[in-house]
Amino acid sequence: MSGINTQLSFLVVEDNPGDIFLLKEFLHATDLDIGNIFEVDRLSEAKRVLAGQNIDLVFLDLSLPDSFGLDSYISLSAEAEHLPVILLTGLSDTNVALQALSMGAQDYLVKGDFDEKLLSRAIRYSLERKRNLQRLRESEVRYRELFNNNPMPMWVFDVYTMHFLESNVAAVEHYGYTAEEFLQLTPADIRRHGDLKALKREVAALQREGPVQQMGLLEHERKNGDIIFVEMAWHNVDYMGHPAILAVANDVTERIILENELNEQRMTRQRQITEAVIVAQEKERTEIGKELHDNVNQILGASNLYVNTAMTDDDMRQELLERSTELISRAINEIRKISKSLITPGLREIGLLESIEDITDDMKLAKGIHIQLDIHNIIEAEVDEQRKLTLFRIIQEQLNNIMKHARATEIMIRLSIEGEDIVLTVVDNGIGFDMSRHRKGVGITNIISRTELFKGKVEIMSKPGDGCVLTVKLPLTSSALPAQ
């Protein structure tokens, strides 16, 4: 549409030549830039001109040879809804003109009762009002497209009745109700265990605090009874001149289900760790009891026998007491070995590397296994005490596994820093195992649980007859710390 400061073209639909003459005189007397003025005396001719010319405004007489009264405006506006129309009326047509104004006409002028100033003002106001109406329609079209085509379910509901006023395509498809069915419902009706009183309180809170409110996580029920989890947001809006609320739903059901599954996995994992710890503790107690009974107890029993005999045998007393002393020393050494295996190694005092050498030396002596240590660029000051203890216990656990099950003759332990990780690798040449059939025992479970406390990773590679490779990666820095 042409702007007010540009040349304007008019269509005059009038069958009285005198009225046409006066109108044209007044038009040229205004300060407007007048372009073409098309004159017709019938509505049918007006439609022909509108179809072929670029018109900015129409002057319409309500009494024409082929049309009369309000029908004239209705018929013309159907052909040119976008054009502003000023009605030309007689005094007797005023009521009809007012009806036409309520239907969209921009203004009316009573013939013989206006001059160029009133005409100029009527034209300017009519053009501006029509332009504003057009902008409003375009805005409404854009809003409706955004509303209807939005992939998230959306509704508009009344703040007084709580009933839905509109629902978009996504809401209809996602919830299973038709748009007409939604008009009979309120937001409380699609909530699981919906409470209309609670809904009204929430609406009142939004009216006080507005204009936007996050409703948090809600449970909604579809028409078929399925329960879904949604995050809701409410916005205060004006809907056709009345206060309303725009509601937007984000379906997070899949996310909630996944979070629940992950929580269940964590709980299951924690139960497995707890069970493994209990089993390990019981097993350790059993082994300690067996060691004390079968070894230390036998040694002390023999020593006690020698002491009792020495008390009654003067000739053998010295020899028996010496043998008893020797046995007591053996018992002390055995108890020291047991204690050493139970007590946390003094890593602060002797360091990680020396502690590893101690347990490998013991294994070499006890089992005759060749153990190679391959330790690179480890600066102990860069590794905190908790990680040192974890690495030590993992090595200790894996060496025990190898001794009990692998029948290995050679073991290689490699420890190095690679980037942001400290990497431990334990390789043996034992009998290996089928990873697809092998269940994780207590030892492996302990290794994995210790590693996961630092957000580390464990990788195990083995196959029958080809030994085993255990790789553990611990981040040098991590926010996750073992439980005290």
Coordinates of C-alpha atoms in Angstrom, one line a residue:
M1 CA 0.0 0.0 0.0
S2 CA 1.3 3.5 -0.8
G3 CA 2.4 5.7 2.0
I4 CA 0.7 9.0 2.8
N5 CA 3.7 11.0 1.5
T6 CA 3.5 9.4 -1.9
Q7 CA 1.2 10.0 -4.8
L8 CA -2.3 8.5 -4.1
S9 CA -4.7 6.9 -6.4
F10 CA -8.5 6.9 -5.7
L11 CA -11.5 5.1 -6.9
V12 CA -14.8 7.0 -6.7
V13 CA -17.9 4.9 -6.8
E14 CA -20.7 7.4 -7.2
D15 CA -23.6 7.9 -9.7
N16 CA -24.2 11.6 -9.1
P17 CA -21.9 13.8 -11.3
G18 CA -22.4 16.8 -9.1
D19 CA -21.1 14.9 -6.0
I20 CA -18.2 13.6 -8.1
F21 CA -17.3 17.1 -9.2
L22 CA -17.3 18.5 -5.6
L23 CA -15.3 15.5 -4.3
K24 CA -12.6 16.0 -6.9
E25 CA -12.5 19.7 -6.2
F26 CA -11.9 19.1 -2.6
L27 CA -9.3 16.4 -3.3
H28 CA -7.2 18.8 -5.4
A29 CA -7.6 21.5 -2.7
T30 CA -6.0 19.3 0.0
D31 CA -2.2 19.1 0.6
L32 CA -2.2 15.5 -0.5
D33 CA -0.3 14.4 -3.6
I34 CA -3.2 13.4 -5.8
G35 CA -2.5 10.9 -8.6
N36 CA -5.2 9.1 -10.6
I37 CA -8.9 9.4 -9.8
F38 CA -11.0 6.6 -11.3
E39 CA -14.7 7.3 -11.6
V40 CA -17.4 4.6 -11.9
D41 CA -21.2 4.7 -11.2
R42 CA -21.8 1.1 -10.7
L43 CA -20.5 -1.5 -8.2
S44 CA -19.8 -4.0 -11.0
E45 CA -17.5 -1.4 -12.7
A46 CA -15.7 -0.7 -9.4
K47 CA -14.8 -4.4 -9.2
R48 CA -13.3 -4.3 -12.7
V49 CA -11.2 -1.2 -11.8
L50 CA -10.0 -2.8 -8.6
A51 CA -8.9 -5.9 -10.5
G52 CA -6.8 -3.9 -12.9
Q53 CA -5.5 -0.8 -11.1
N54 CA -3.4 0.0 -8.0
I55 CA -5.9 1.8 -5.8
D56 CA -5.0 3.4 -2.4
L57 CA -8.5 4.3 -1.2
V58 CA -12.1 3.9 -2.3
F59 CA -15.0 6.5 -1.9
L60 CA -18.2 4.5 -1.9
D61 CA -21.7 5.8 -2.3
L62 CA -24.2 3.6 -0.6
S63 CA -27.0 4.2 -3.2
L64 CA -26.0 2.8 -6.6
P65 CA -28.0 1.7 -9.6
D66 CA -26.8 -2.0 -9.1
S67 CA -26.5 -2.1 -5.3
F68 CA -27.9 -0.4 -2.3
G69 CA -27.1 0.2 1.4
L70 CA -25.0 -2.1 3.4
D71 CA -24.9 -4.7 0.7
S72 CA -22.8 -2.3 -1.4
Y73 CA -20.0 -2.2 1.2
I74 CA -20.2 -5.9 1.9
S75 CA -19.8 -6.7 -1.8
L76 CA -17.0 -4.2 -2.3
S77 CA -15.0 -5.3 0.7
A78 CA -15.1 -8.9 -0.4
E79 CA -13.2 -7.9 -3.5
A80 CA -10.7 -5.5 -1.8
E81 CA -10.5 -6.4 1.9
H82 CA -7.1 -4.7 2.1
L83 CA -8.2 -1.3 0.9
P84 CA -9.5 1.5 3.2
V85 CA -13.1 2.6 2.3
I86 CA -14.7 6.0 3.1
L87 CA -18.5 5.9 2.7
L88 CA -20.4 8.8 1.0
T89 CA -23.8 9.1 2.6
G90 CA -26.8 11.3 2.8
L91 CA -28.3 12.2 6.2
S92 CA -30.7 9.4 5.9
D93 CA -27.9 6.8 5.5
T94 CA -26.0 7.6 8.7
N95 CA -27.2 4.5 10.6
V96 CA -26.2 2.2 7.7
A97 CA -22.8 4.0 7.6
L98 CA -22.3 3.3 11.3
Q99 CA -23.1 -0.4 10.7
A100 CA -20.5 -0.5 7.9
L101 CA -17.9 1.1 10.2
S102 CA -18.5 -1.8 12.7
M103 CA -17.8 -4.2 9.8
G104 CA -14.5 -2.6 8.8
A105 CA -15.1 0.6 6.8
Q106 CA -12.6 3.3 7.8
D107 CA -14.9 6.4 7.9
Y108 CA -17.9 8.1 6.4
L109 CA -18.6 11.6 5.0
V110 CA -22.1 13.2 4.7
K111 CA -22.5 14.7 1.3
G112 CA -22.6 18.5 1.3
D113 CA -21.3 18.5 4.9
F114 CA -17.5 18.4 4.5
D115 CA -14.7 20.5 3.1
E116 CA -11.1 19.9 1.9
K117 CA -9.8 20.0 5.5
L118 CA -12.2 17.4 6.8
L119 CA -11.7 15.3 3.7
S120 CA -7.9 15.5 4.0
R121 CA -8.1 14.4 7.7
A122 CA -10.5 11.6 6.9
I123 CA -8.2 10.3 4.1
R124 CA -5.1 10.4 6.4
Y125 CA -6.8 8.7 9.3
S126 CA -8.3 6.1 7.0
L127 CA -5.0 5.2 5.4
E128 CA -3.3 5.1 8.8
R129 CA -6.0 3.0 10.5
K130 CA -6.0 0.5 7.6
R131 CA -2.2 0.3 7.7
N132 CA -2.3 -0.5 11.4
L133 CA -5.0 -3.1 10.9
Q134 CA -2.9 -4.7 8.2
R135 CA 0.1 -4.8 10.5
L136 CA -2.1 -6.3 13.2
R137 CA -3.4 -9.0 10.9
E138 CA 0.1 -9.8 9.7
S139 CA 1.3 -10.1 13.3
E140 CA -1.7 -12.3 14.1
V141 CA -0.8 -14.5 11.1
R142 CA 2.8 -14.8 12.3
Y143 CA 1.7 -15.6 15.8
R144 CA -0.8 -18.3 14.6
E145 CA 1.9 -19.9 12.4
L146 CA 4.3 -19.9 15.4
F147 CA 1.6 -21.3 17.6
N148 CA 0.2 -24.0 15.3
N149 CA 3.5 -25.1 13.8
N150 CA 5.5 -25.2 17.0
P151 CA 6.7 -28.8 17.6
M152 CA 6.0 -28.5 21.4
P153 CA 2.4 -28.9 22.7
M154 CA 0.9 -25.4 23.4
W155 CA -2.4 -24.2 24.7
V156 CA -4.1 -20.9 25.6
F157 CA -6.5 -21.1 28.5
D158 CA -8.8 -18.6 30.2
V159 CA -7.6 -17.3 33.6
Y160 CA -11.2 -17.2 34.9
T161 CA -12.9 -20.4 33.6
M162 CA -9.6 -22.3 33.3
H163 CA -10.9 -23.9 30.1
F164 CA -8.6 -24.2 27.1
L165 CA -9.3 -21.6 24.4
E166 CA -6.9 -23.0 21.8
S167 CA -4.5 -25.9 21.3
N168 CA -1.9 -26.4 18.6
V169 CA -1.3 -29.3 16.3
A170 CA 1.4 -30.8 18.5
A171 CA -0.9 -30.8 21.5
V172 CA -3.6 -32.6 19.6
E173 CA -1.1 -35.2 18.2
H174 CA 0.8 -35.7 21.5
Y175 CA -2.2 -36.0 23.8
G176 CA -4.8 -37.7 21.6
Y177 CA -7.6 -35.2 22.1
T178 CA -9.2 -33.2 19.2
A179 CA -9.1 -29.5 19.3
E180 CA -12.8 -29.5 20.0
E181 CA -12.3 -31.9 22.9
F182 CA -9.6 -29.7 24.4
L183 CA -12.2 -26.8 24.6
Q184 CA -14.1 -28.8 27.2
L185 CA -11.0 -29.4 29.3
T186 CA -8.8 -27.5 31.7
P187 CA -5.1 -27.9 32.5
A188 CA -6.1 -29.8 35.6
D189 CA -8.0 -32.4 33.5
I190 CA -4.8 -33.5 31.7
R191 CA -2.7 -33.7 34.9
R192 CA -2.4 -36.9 36.7
H193 CA -4.5 -36.5 39.9
G194 CA -5.3 -32.9 38.7
D195 CA -6.7 -30.5 41.3
L196 CA -8.7 -27.5 39.9
K197 CA -8.3 -25.6 43.2
A198 CA -4.5 -26.0 43.0
L199 CA -4.6 -24.9 39.4
K200 CA -6.5 -21.7 40.4
R201 CA -3.9 -20.9 43.1
E202 CA -1.1 -21.4 40.5
V203 CA -2.9 -19.0 38.1
A204 CA -3.4 -16.4 40.8
A205 CA 0.4 -16.6 41.6
L206 CA 1.2 -16.0 38.0
Q207 CA -1.1 -13.0 37.8
R208 CA 0.7 -11.6 40.9
E209 CA 4.3 -12.5 40.0
G210 CA 4.1 -12.9 36.1
P211 CA 4.7 -12.5 33.3
V212 CA 6.4 -15.9 33.0
Q213 CA 6.5 -18.9 35.4
Q214 CA 8.3 -22.2 35.2
M215 CA 5.9 -24.8 36.5
G216 CA 8.6 -27.5 37.0
L217 CA 8.1 -31.2 36.3
L218 CA 4.5 -32.4 36.1
E219 CA 2.8 -35.7 35.3
H220 CA 0.3 -35.5 32.5
E221 CA -2.1 -38.1 31.3
R222 CA -2.9 -38.7 27.7
K223 CA -6.4 -39.5 26.4
N224 CA -5.4 -43.2 26.2
G225 CA -4.2 -43.2 29.8
D226 CA -0.5 -43.1 29.2
I227 CA 1.4 -41.1 31.8
I228 CA 4.1 -38.7 30.6
F229 CA 6.5 -36.3 32.3
V230 CA 6.5 -32.7 31.1
E231 CA 8.3 -29.5 32.0
M232 CA 5.7 -26.7 31.8
A233 CA 6.1 -22.9 31.3
W234 CA 3.3 -20.4 31.6
H235 CA 3.1 -16.9 30.0
N236 CA 0.6 -14.2 30.6
V237 CA -1.0 -13.2 27.3
D238 CA -3.8 -11.0 26.0
Y239 CA -6.2 -13.2 24.0
M240 CA -8.8 -11.2 22.0
G241 CA -8.8 -8.5 24.6
H242 CA -9.1 -10.9 27.6
P243 CA -6.4 -12.1 30.0
A244 CA -5.3 -15.6 29.3
I245 CA -2.2 -17.9 29.8
L246 CA -0.1 -19.5 27.1
A247 CA 1.1 -22.9 28.3
V248 CA 4.0 -24.7 26.7
A249 CA 4.9 -28.4 27.5
N250 CA 8.2 -30.0 27.0
D251 CA 7.9 -33.8 27.1
V252 CA 10.9 -35.2 29.1
T253 CA 9.5 -38.7 29.6
E254 CA 12.5 -40.4 27.9
R255 CA 15.0 -38.4 29.9
I256 CA 13.2 -39.2 33.2
I257 CA 13.1 -42.9 32.2
L258 CA 16.8 -42.9 31.3
E259 CA 17.7 -41.1 34.6
N260 CA 15.7 -43.7 36.5
E261 CA 17.4 -46.5 34.7
L262 CA 20.8 -44.9 35.4
N263 CA 19.9 -44.5 39.1
E264 CA 18.8 -48.2 39.2
Q265 CA 22.1 -49.2 37.6
R266 CA 24.0 -47.1 40.2
M267 CA 22.1 -48.7 43.0
T268 CA 22.6 -52.2 41.5
R269 CA 26.3 -51.4 41.1
Q270 CA 26.5 -50.2 44.7
R271 CA 24.8 -53.4 45.9
Q272 CA 27.3 -55.4 43.9
I273 CA 30.2 -53.5 45.4
T274 CA 28.8 -53.9 48.9
E275 CA 28.3 -57.6 48.4
A276 CA 31.8 -57.9 47.0
V277 CA 33.3 -56.1 50.0
I278 CA 31.3 -58.3 52.5
V279 CA 32.4 -61.5 50.6
A280 CA 36.0 -60.2 50.6
Q281 CA 35.9 -59.4 54.3
E282 CA 34.5 -62.8 55.2
K283 CA 37.0 -64.5 53.0
E284 CA 39.8 -62.6 54.5
R285 CA 38.6 -63.4 58.0
T286 CA 38.4 -67.1 57.0
E287 CA 42.0 -67.1 55.6
I288 CA 43.3 -65.3 58.7
G289 CA 41.6 -67.8 61.0
K290 CA 42.9 -70.7 58.9
E291 CA 46.4 -69.2 58.9
L292 CA 46.3 -68.7 62.7
H293 CA 44.9 -72.1 63.3
D294 CA 47.0 -74.2 60.9
N295 CA 50.3 -72.3 61.3
V296 CA 50.7 -69.9 64.2
N297 CA 48.5 -72.0 66.6
Q298 CA 50.5 -75.2 65.8
I299 CA 53.8 -73.4 66.4
L300 CA 52.6 -71.9 69.7
G301 CA 51.2 -75.3 70.7
A302 CA 54.6 -77.0 70.1
S303 CA 56.3 -74.2 72.1
N304 CA 53.9 -74.6 75.0
L305 CA 54.6 -78.4 75.0
Y306 CA 58.4 -77.7 75.2
V307 CA 58.0 -75.3 78.1
N308 CA 55.8 -77.7 80.0
T309 CA 58.2 -80.6 79.5
A310 CA 61.2 -78.4 80.5
M311 CA 59.6 -77.7 83.8
T312 CA 59.7 -81.4 84.7
D313 CA 62.9 -82.5 82.9
D314 CA 66.0 -81.0 84.3
D315 CA 68.3 -82.7 81.8
M316 CA 66.5 -81.5 78.7
R317 CA 65.4 -78.1 80.1
Q318 CA 68.0 -75.9 78.3
E319 CA 67.5 -77.5 74.9
L320 CA 63.7 -77.5 75.3
L321 CA 63.6 -73.8 76.2
E322 CA 65.9 -73.0 73.3
R323 CA 63.5 -74.8 70.9
S324 CA 60.5 -73.0 72.5
T325 CA 62.2 -69.7 72.0
E326 CA 62.9 -70.5 68.4
L327 CA 59.2 -71.5 67.8
I328 CA 58.0 -68.3 69.5
S329 CA 60.2 -66.3 67.2
R330 CA 58.7 -68.1 64.2
A331 CA 55.2 -67.4 65.5
I332 CA 56.1 -63.7 65.9
N333 CA 57.3 -63.6 62.3
E334 CA 54.2 -65.4 61.0
I335 CA 52.0 -62.9 62.9
R336 CA 54.1 -60.0 61.4
K337 CA 53.5 -61.3 57.9
I338 CA 49.7 -61.6 58.5
S339 CA 49.6 -58.0 60.0
K340 CA 51.6 -56.7 57.1
S341 CA 49.1 -58.0 54.6
L342 CA 46.2 -56.4 56.5
I343 CA 47.6 -53.0 57.5
T344 CA 47.5 -50.2 54.9
P345 CA 51.1 -49.8 53.7
G346 CA 53.0 -46.8 54.9
L347 CA 53.0 -45.1 51.5
R348 CA 53.8 -41.8 53.0
E349 CA 56.9 -43.2 54.6
I350 CA 58.3 -45.6 52.0
G351 CA 56.5 -44.4 48.9
L352 CA 54.4 -46.2 46.2
L353 CA 57.3 -47.6 44.2
E354 CA 59.1 -49.2 47.2
S355 CA 55.7 -50.6 48.4
I356 CA 55.2 -52.2 45.0
E357 CA 58.7 -53.7 45.1
D358 CA 58.0 -55.1 48.6
I359 CA 54.9 -57.1 47.6
T360 CA 56.6 -58.3 44.3
D361 CA 59.7 -59.4 46.2
D362 CA 57.5 -61.4 48.6
M363 CA 55.7 -63.1 45.7
K364 CA 59.0 -63.9 44.0
L365 CA 60.2 -65.7 47.1
A366 CA 56.9 -67.4 47.8
K367 CA 56.0 -68.6 44.3
G368 CA 59.2 -68.3 42.3
I369 CA 57.5 -66.2 39.7
H370 CA 59.6 -63.8 37.6
I371 CA 58.2 -60.3 38.0
Q372 CA 59.4 -57.3 35.9
L373 CA 58.7 -53.8 37.0
D374 CA 58.5 -51.2 34.2
I375 CA 57.9 -47.8 35.9
H376 CA 58.3 -44.6 33.8
N377 CA 58.3 -40.9 34.6
I378 CA 56.4 -41.4 37.9
I379 CA 57.0 -38.4 40.1
E380 CA 55.4 -39.4 43.4
A381 CA 54.8 -35.9 44.5
E382 CA 52.4 -35.5 41.6
V383 CA 50.2 -38.4 42.8
D384 CA 48.0 -37.9 45.9
E385 CA 48.0 -40.4 48.7
Q386 CA 44.5 -41.8 47.9
R387 CA 45.5 -42.6 44.3
K388 CA 48.7 -44.2 45.5
L389 CA 46.8 -46.4 47.9
T390 CA 44.3 -47.3 45.2
L391 CA 47.0 -48.3 42.7
F392 CA 48.8 -50.3 45.4
R393 CA 45.6 -52.2 46.3
I394 CA 44.8 -52.9 42.7
I395 CA 48.2 -54.3 42.1
Q396 CA 47.9 -56.4 45.3
E397 CA 44.5 -57.7 44.2
Q398 CA 45.6 -58.6 40.7
L399 CA 48.8 -60.4 42.0
N400 CA 46.6 -62.4 44.3
N401 CA 44.3 -63.3 41.4
I402 CA 47.3 -64.4 39.3
M403 CA 48.7 -66.5 42.1
K404 CA 45.3 -68.2 42.8
H405 CA 44.1 -68.8 39.2
A406 CA 46.5 -68.0 36.4
R407 CA 49.4 -70.5 36.9
A408 CA 51.7 -67.8 35.5
T409 CA 55.5 -67.9 35.5
E410 CA 56.0 -64.3 34.4
I411 CA 54.4 -61.0 35.3
M412 CA 55.1 -57.5 34.0
I413 CA 53.9 -54.5 35.9
R414 CA 54.0 -51.1 34.0
L415 CA 53.2 -47.8 35.6
S416 CA 53.4 -44.5 33.7
I417 CA 51.8 -41.1 33.3
E418 CA 50.2 -40.5 29.9
G419 CA 48.8 -37.1 29.4
E420 CA 46.3 -36.4 32.3
D421 CA 46.1 -40.0 33.4
I422 CA 48.3 -42.4 35.4
V423 CA 48.2 -45.7 33.7
L424 CA 48.7 -49.1 35.3
T425 CA 49.2 -52.3 33.2
V426 CA 49.6 -55.8 34.7
V427 CA 50.4 -58.6 32.2
D428 CA 50.8 -62.3 33.0
N429 CA 51.5 -65.3 30.8
G430 CA 49.0 -67.6 32.6
I431 CA 46.3 -69.8 31.3
G432 CA 43.9 -66.9 30.6
F433 CA 40.1 -67.2 30.4
D434 CA 37.1 -66.9 28.1
M435 CA 35.8 -63.3 28.7
S436 CA 32.4 -64.1 27.2
R437 CA 31.8 -66.8 29.8
H438 CA 33.9 -65.6 32.8
R439 CA 31.9 -63.9 35.6
K440 CA 33.5 -61.1 37.5
G441 CA 34.8 -62.4 40.8
V442 CA 35.3 -60.5 44.0
G443 CA 38.9 -59.5 43.0
I444 CA 37.9 -57.9 39.7
T445 CA 34.8 -56.3 41.2
N446 CA 37.0 -54.7 43.9
I447 CA 39.4 -53.4 41.2
I448 CA 36.6 -51.9 39.2
S449 CA 34.9 -50.3 42.2
R450 CA 38.1 -48.7 43.4
T451 CA 38.8 -47.3 39.9
E452 CA 35.3 -45.9 39.4
L453 CA 35.6 -43.9 42.6
F454 CA 38.1 -41.7 40.7
K455 CA 36.1 -41.8 37.4
G456 CA 38.7 -44.0 36.0
K457 CA 38.5 -46.9 33.5
V458 CA 39.3 -50.6 33.7
E459 CA 40.1 -52.7 30.6
I460 CA 40.6 -56.5 30.8
M461 CA 41.9 -58.5 27.8
S462 CA 42.3 -62.3 28.0
K463 CA 41.6 -65.5 26.1
P464 CA 42.3 -69.2 27.0
G465 CA 46.0 -70.0 26.8
D466 CA 47.1 -66.4 26.2
G467 CA 47.4 -64.9 29.7
C468 CA 45.7 -61.7 30.8
V469 CA 46.3 -57.9 30.4
L470 CA 44.7 -55.6 33.0
T471 CA 44.8 -51.8 32.2
V472 CA 43.7 -49.2 34.7
K473 CA 43.5 -45.5 33.9
L474 CA 43.1 -43.0 36.8
P475 CA 42.8 -39.3 36.1
L476 CA 45.5 -37.4 38.0
T477 CA 42.9 -34.8 39.0
S478 CA 39.3 -35.6 39.6
S479 CA 36.5 -34.2 41.8
A480 CA 35.4 -37.7 42.7
L481 CA 37.1 -39.0 45.9
P482 CA 36.7 -42.3 47.6
A483 CA 34.3 -42.4 50.5
Q484 CA 36.0 -42.2 53.9

